[in-house]
PDB file of C-alpha atoms in Angstrom:
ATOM      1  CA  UNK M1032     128.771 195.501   6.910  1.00  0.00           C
ATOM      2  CA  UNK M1033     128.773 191.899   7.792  1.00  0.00           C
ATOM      3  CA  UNK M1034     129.890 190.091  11.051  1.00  0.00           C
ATOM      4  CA  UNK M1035     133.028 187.613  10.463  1.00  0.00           C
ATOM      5  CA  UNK M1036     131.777 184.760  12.884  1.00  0.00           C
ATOM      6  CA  UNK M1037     128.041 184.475  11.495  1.00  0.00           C
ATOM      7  CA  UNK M1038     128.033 186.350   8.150  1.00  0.00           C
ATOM      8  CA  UNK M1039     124.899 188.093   8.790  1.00  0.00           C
ATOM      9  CA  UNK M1040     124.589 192.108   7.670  1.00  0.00           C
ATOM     10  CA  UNK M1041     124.953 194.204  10.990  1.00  0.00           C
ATOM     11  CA  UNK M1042     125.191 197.679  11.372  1.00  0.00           C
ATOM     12  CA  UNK M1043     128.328 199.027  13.008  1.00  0.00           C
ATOM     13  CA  UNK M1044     128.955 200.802  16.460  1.00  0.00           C
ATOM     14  CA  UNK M1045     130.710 204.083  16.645  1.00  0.00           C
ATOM     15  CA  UNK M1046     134.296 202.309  17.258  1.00  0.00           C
ATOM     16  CA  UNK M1047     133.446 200.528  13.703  1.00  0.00           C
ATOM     17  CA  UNK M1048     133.218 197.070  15.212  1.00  0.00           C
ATOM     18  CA  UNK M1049     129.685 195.597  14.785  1.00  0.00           C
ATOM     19  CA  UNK M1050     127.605 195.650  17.162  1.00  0.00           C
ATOM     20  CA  UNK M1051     125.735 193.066  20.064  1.00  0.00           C
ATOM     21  CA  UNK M1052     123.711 190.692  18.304  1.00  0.00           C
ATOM     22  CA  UNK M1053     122.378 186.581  18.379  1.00  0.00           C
ATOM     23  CA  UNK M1054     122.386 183.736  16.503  1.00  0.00           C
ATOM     24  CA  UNK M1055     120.605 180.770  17.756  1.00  0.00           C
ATOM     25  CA  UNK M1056     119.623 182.083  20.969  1.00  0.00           C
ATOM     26  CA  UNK M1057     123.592 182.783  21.668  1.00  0.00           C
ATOM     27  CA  UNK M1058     125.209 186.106  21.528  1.00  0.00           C
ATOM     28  CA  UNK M1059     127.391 186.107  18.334  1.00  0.00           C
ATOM     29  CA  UNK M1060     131.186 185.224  18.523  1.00  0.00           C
ATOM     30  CA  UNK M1061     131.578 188.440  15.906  1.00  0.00           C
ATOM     31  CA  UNK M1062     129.827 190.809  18.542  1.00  0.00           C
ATOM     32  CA  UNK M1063     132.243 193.802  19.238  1.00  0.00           C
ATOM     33  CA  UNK M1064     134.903 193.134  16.347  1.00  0.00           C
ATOM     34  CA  UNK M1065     135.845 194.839  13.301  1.00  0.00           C
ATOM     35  CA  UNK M1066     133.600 193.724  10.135  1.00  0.00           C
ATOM     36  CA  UNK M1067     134.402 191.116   7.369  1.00  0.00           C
ATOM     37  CA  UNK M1068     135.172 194.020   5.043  1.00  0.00           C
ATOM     38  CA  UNK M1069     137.569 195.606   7.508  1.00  0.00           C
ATOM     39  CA  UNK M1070     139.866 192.866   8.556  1.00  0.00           C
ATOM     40  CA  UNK M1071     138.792 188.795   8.990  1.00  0.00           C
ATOM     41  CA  UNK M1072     141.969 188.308  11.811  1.00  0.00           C
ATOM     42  CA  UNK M1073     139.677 187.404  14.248  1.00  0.00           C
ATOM     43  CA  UNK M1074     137.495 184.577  12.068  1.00  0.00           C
ATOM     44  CA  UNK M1075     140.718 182.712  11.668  1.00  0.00           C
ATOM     45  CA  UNK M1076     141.255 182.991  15.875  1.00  0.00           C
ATOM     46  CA  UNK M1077     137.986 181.921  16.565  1.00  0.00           C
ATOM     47  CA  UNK M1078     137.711 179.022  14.125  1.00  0.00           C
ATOM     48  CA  UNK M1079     141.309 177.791  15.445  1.00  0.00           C
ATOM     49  CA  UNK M1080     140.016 177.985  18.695  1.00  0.00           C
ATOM     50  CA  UNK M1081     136.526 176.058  18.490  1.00  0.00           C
ATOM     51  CA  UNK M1082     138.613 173.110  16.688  1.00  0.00           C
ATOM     52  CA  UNK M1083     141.105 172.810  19.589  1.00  0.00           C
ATOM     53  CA  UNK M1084     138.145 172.819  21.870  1.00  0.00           C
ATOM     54  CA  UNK M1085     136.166 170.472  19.665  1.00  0.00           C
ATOM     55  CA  UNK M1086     139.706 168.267  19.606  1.00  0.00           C
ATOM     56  CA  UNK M1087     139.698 168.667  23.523  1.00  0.00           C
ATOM     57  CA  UNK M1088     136.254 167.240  23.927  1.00  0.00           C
ATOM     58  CA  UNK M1089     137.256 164.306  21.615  1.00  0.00           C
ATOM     59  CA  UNK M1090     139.936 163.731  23.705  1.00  0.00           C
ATOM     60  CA  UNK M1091     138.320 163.587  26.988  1.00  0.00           C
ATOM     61  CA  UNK M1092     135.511 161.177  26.020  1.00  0.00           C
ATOM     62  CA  UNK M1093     138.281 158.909  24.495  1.00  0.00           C
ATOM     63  CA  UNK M1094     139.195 159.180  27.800  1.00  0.00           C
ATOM     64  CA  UNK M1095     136.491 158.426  29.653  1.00  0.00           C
ATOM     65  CA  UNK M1096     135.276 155.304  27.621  1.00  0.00           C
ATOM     66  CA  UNK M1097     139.227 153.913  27.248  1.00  0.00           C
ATOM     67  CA  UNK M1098     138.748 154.286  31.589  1.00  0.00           C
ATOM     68  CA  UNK M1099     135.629 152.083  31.724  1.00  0.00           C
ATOM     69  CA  UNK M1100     134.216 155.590  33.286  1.00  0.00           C
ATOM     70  CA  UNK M1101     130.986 154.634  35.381  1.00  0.00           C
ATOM     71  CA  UNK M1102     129.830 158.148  34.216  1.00  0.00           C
ATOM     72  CA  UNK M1103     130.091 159.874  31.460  1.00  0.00           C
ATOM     73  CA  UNK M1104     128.389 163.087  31.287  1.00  0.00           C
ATOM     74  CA  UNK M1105     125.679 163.267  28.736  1.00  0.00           C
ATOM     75  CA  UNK M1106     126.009 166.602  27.778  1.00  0.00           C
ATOM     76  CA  UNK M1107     129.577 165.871  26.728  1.00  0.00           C
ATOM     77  CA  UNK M1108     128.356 164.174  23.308  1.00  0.00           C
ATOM     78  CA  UNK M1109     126.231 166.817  22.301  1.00  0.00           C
ATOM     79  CA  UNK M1110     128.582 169.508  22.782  1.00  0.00           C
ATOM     80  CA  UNK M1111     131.409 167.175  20.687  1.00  0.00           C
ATOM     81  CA  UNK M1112     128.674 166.830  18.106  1.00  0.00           C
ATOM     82  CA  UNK M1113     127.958 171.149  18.452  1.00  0.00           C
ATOM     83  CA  UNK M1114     131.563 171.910  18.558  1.00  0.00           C
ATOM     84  CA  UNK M1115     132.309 170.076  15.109  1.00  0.00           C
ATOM     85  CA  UNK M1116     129.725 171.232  13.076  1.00  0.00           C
ATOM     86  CA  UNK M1117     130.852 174.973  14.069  1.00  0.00           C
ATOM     87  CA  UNK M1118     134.284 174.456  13.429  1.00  0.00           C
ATOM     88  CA  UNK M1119     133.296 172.603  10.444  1.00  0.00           C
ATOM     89  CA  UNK M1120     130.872 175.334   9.510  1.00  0.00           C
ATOM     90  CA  UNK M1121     134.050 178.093  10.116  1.00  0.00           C
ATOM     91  CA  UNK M1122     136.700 176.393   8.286  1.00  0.00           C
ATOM     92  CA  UNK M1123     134.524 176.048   5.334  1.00  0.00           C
ATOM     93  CA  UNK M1124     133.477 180.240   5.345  1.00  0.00           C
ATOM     94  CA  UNK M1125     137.446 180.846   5.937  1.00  0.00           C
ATOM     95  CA  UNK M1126     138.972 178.253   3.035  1.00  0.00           C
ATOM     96  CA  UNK M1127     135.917 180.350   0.953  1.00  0.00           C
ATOM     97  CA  UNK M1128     137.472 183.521   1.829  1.00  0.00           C
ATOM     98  CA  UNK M1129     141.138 182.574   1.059  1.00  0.00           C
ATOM     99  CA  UNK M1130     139.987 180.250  -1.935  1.00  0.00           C
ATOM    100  CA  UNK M1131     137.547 182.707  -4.027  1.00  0.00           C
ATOM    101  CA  UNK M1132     140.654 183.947  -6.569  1.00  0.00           C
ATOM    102  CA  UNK M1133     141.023 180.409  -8.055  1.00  0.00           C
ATOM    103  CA  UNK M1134     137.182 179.574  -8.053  1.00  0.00           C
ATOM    104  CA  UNK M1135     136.581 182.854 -10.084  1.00  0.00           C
ATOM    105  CA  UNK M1136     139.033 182.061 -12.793  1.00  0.00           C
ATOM    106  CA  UNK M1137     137.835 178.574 -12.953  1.00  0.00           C
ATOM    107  CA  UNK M1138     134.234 179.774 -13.325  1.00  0.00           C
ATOM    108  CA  UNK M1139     135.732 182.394 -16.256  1.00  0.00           C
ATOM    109  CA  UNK M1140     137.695 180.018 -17.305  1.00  0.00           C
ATOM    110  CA  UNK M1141     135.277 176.648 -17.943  1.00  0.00           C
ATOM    111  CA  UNK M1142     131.536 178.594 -18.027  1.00  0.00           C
ATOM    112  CA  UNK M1143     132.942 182.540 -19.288  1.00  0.00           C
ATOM    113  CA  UNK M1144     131.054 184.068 -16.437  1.00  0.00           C
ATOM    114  CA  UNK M1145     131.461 183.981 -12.512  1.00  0.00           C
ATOM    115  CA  UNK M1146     129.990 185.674 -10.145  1.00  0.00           C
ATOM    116  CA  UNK M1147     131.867 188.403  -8.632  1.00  0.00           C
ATOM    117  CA  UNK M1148     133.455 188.887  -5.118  1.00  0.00           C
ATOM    118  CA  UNK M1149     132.260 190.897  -2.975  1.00  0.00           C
ATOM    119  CA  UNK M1150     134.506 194.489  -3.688  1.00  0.00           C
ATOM    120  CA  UNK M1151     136.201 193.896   0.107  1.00  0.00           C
ATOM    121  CA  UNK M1152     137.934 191.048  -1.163  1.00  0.00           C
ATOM    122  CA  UNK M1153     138.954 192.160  -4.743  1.00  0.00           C
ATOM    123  CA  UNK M1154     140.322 195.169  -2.643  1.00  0.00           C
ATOM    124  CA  UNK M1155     142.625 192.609  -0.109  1.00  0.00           C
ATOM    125  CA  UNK M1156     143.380 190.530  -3.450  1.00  0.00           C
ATOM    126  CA  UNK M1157     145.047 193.993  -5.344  1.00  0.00           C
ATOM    127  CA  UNK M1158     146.667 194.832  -2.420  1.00  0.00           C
ATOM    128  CA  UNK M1159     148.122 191.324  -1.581  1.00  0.00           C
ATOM    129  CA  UNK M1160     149.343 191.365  -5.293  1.00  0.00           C
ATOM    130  CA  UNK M1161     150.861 194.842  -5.233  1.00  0.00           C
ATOM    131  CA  UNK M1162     152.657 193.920  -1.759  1.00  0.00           C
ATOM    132  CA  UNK M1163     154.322 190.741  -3.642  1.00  0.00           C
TER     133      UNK M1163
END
């Protein structure tokens, strides 16, 4: 099973939420939720909530230089910078998650071949379209 947040295999605690683990030195955002194939409720939280934070940030320096701030701190740059490439690097797993239906049929479509979805998401897909 693989974590929502970081996308890396990991094998599942007793509950069926994956377990502690680290990317980067950090302990993963995914740590203690249900799997990718399970339910991805949680990526869409998290990625919503690093790009208000990353927004916040933005906001604050804008602050700061617009006040002629004697001091700004210098840590605040880097985490902007950290912040967007996360939420960056989140939006772009989620739109792949929500997106892969029309990329498949434009891969059969234009080449005759594409390379399949993992089963998790053809399962969500006939479900969504027997719901409708």
């Amino acid at each position: 099973m693989r974590c929502q947040i970081c996308g890396r295999k990991q094998f599942l605690r007793a509950d069926n939420t994956v377990r502690l683990h680290h990317v980067a030195g950090d302990i993963c955002a995914g740590s203690h939720y249900p799997p990718i194939e399970i339910d991805n409720a949680w990526l869409a939280e998290y990625a919503a909530r690093i790009a208000a934070e990353h927004a916040a940030a933005r906001r604050r320096l804008a602050q700061l230089i617009n006040a002629r701030a004697n001091f700004i701190p210098p840590g605040l740059e880097t985490r902007i910078a950290q912040l967007g490439l996360k939420a960056r690097r989140l939006a772009r797993r989620q739109r792949r998650i929500e997106t892969w239906p029309a990329r498949y049929e434009d891969q059969m479509r234009n080449r005759g071949w594409a390379s399949p979805p993992p089963a998790y998401l053809l399962a969500r897909y006939r479900e969504q379209r027997i719901a409708a």
